[in-house]
Amino acid sequence: LWMGGKRLRIRAKLTSSLIDFRPFFGGGPALPEPIARVVRGNNAQVFSSEPWQLDALGLLDADITLNAGRLIFGKWDLDDVATRVVLANRNLRIASFGAGVAGGRVTATGDIAADRTPAGVRLDGRAKGIDLARLSTMVKGDGLIKEGTGDLDIAVTGEGNSTQRLMADLNGNIGFSVNKSRLDTRLFVLAWAGLLGEISVLVSVKGRRGTHCTCRGFDLRHGSRYAYRP
């Protein structure tokens, strides 16, 4: 801990067999708003326009490494967590992140550059072998996905001072695959509403609620789908 410079500086290495945040926080991350809008019947806009509060990133510099055998946050139950986060000059960098999630593995790196306005954002992530039914429960999705496994690859950049502004500027590519899934019919309501129109045309339907396999990628340019990639 250094206290003599312009900002407080912290460097830490933390190791634990178990970190349980449930006594300190609520239920953890919620369902993404586009799906929550159909599941819960509210009329909230798809992405929030509320400005991000990033001033706190200028209060200190930090380099923190965390390794945890198990980390619980609300309904989220992660295992074999290994991450390093660096904050310097209002720039937050996820140097590395890896965790077991819903029977699979998630890895990611990313940045939030808050030293400029609007802030710059980068995310490069992979999710492999995720049990989608377990994931649906963890994000409070009311069991929208009953069965199936999925993979996701994402590499995007953008600028914004709110989630809405960032999504309107997003550039990069996203690829996903879903294997032998069984879905709640409310997901098809989403598709018919146009919220999942880009995905619904790709689904090979088995019966009323099942899919054999979905595998697709697409590029983003300024928040819009630019081109499909097989």
Tab-separated table of N, CA, C and O in Angstrom, residues 21 51 97-98 122 129 135 160 188 210 212 229:
chain	number	residue	atom	x	y	z
A	21	PHE	N	-20.018	-14.049	-1.224
A	21	PHE	CA	-20.463	-12.662	-1.111
A	21	PHE	C	-21.928	-12.541	-0.701
A	21	PHE	O	-22.430	-11.426	-0.559
A	51	PRO	N	-26.338	7.180	-17.253
A	51	PRO	CA	-24.890	7.358	-17.393
A	51	PRO	C	-24.108	6.497	-16.405
A	51	PRO	O	-24.513	6.323	-15.257
A	97	PHE	N	-8.877	-13.334	-16.891
A	97	PHE	CA	-9.993	-13.856	-16.101
A	97	PHE	C	-10.294	-15.266	-16.579
A	97	PHE	O	-10.399	-15.523	-17.781
A	98	GLY	N	-10.425	-16.182	-15.635
A	98	GLY	CA	-10.813	-17.551	-15.943
A	98	GLY	C	-11.624	-18.113	-14.794
A	98	GLY	O	-11.303	-17.874	-13.627
A	122	ARG	N	-13.348	-2.513	-24.356
A	122	ARG	CA	-12.948	-3.680	-25.147
A	122	ARG	C	-13.247	-4.948	-24.363
A	122	ARG	O	-13.021	-4.997	-23.158
A	129	GLY	N	-18.548	-25.117	-23.395
A	129	GLY	CA	-19.189	-26.223	-22.672
A	129	GLY	C	-20.122	-25.787	-21.566
A	129	GLY	O	-20.238	-26.480	-20.546
A	135	LEU	N	-27.082	-22.202	-16.386
A	135	LEU	CA	-26.818	-20.781	-16.572
A	135	LEU	C	-28.100	-19.968	-16.501
A	135	LEU	O	-28.134	-18.894	-15.889
A	160	GLY	N	-18.700	4.728	-25.165
A	160	GLY	CA	-19.988	5.125	-24.625
A	160	GLY	C	-19.884	5.619	-23.208
A	160	GLY	O	-18.886	5.376	-22.519
A	188	PHE	N	-39.377	-18.138	-27.826
A	188	PHE	CA	-39.891	-17.960	-29.174
A	188	PHE	C	-40.755	-16.705	-29.254
A	188	PHE	O	-40.851	-16.061	-30.302
A	210	GLY	N	-37.611	-27.770	-29.035
A	210	GLY	CA	-36.251	-28.268	-29.072
A	210	GLY	C	-35.493	-27.818	-30.297
A	210	GLY	O	-36.063	-27.445	-31.309
A	212	HIS	N	-31.922	-29.031	-32.681
A	212	HIS	CA	-30.825	-29.978	-32.872
A	212	HIS	C	-29.492	-29.281	-32.584
A	212	HIS	O	-28.712	-29.708	-31.757
A	229	ARG	N	-21.511	-14.885	-40.616
A	229	ARG	CA	-20.395	-15.760	-40.957
A	229	ARG	C	-20.799	-17.176	-40.633
A	229	ARG	O	-21.227	-17.450	-39.512
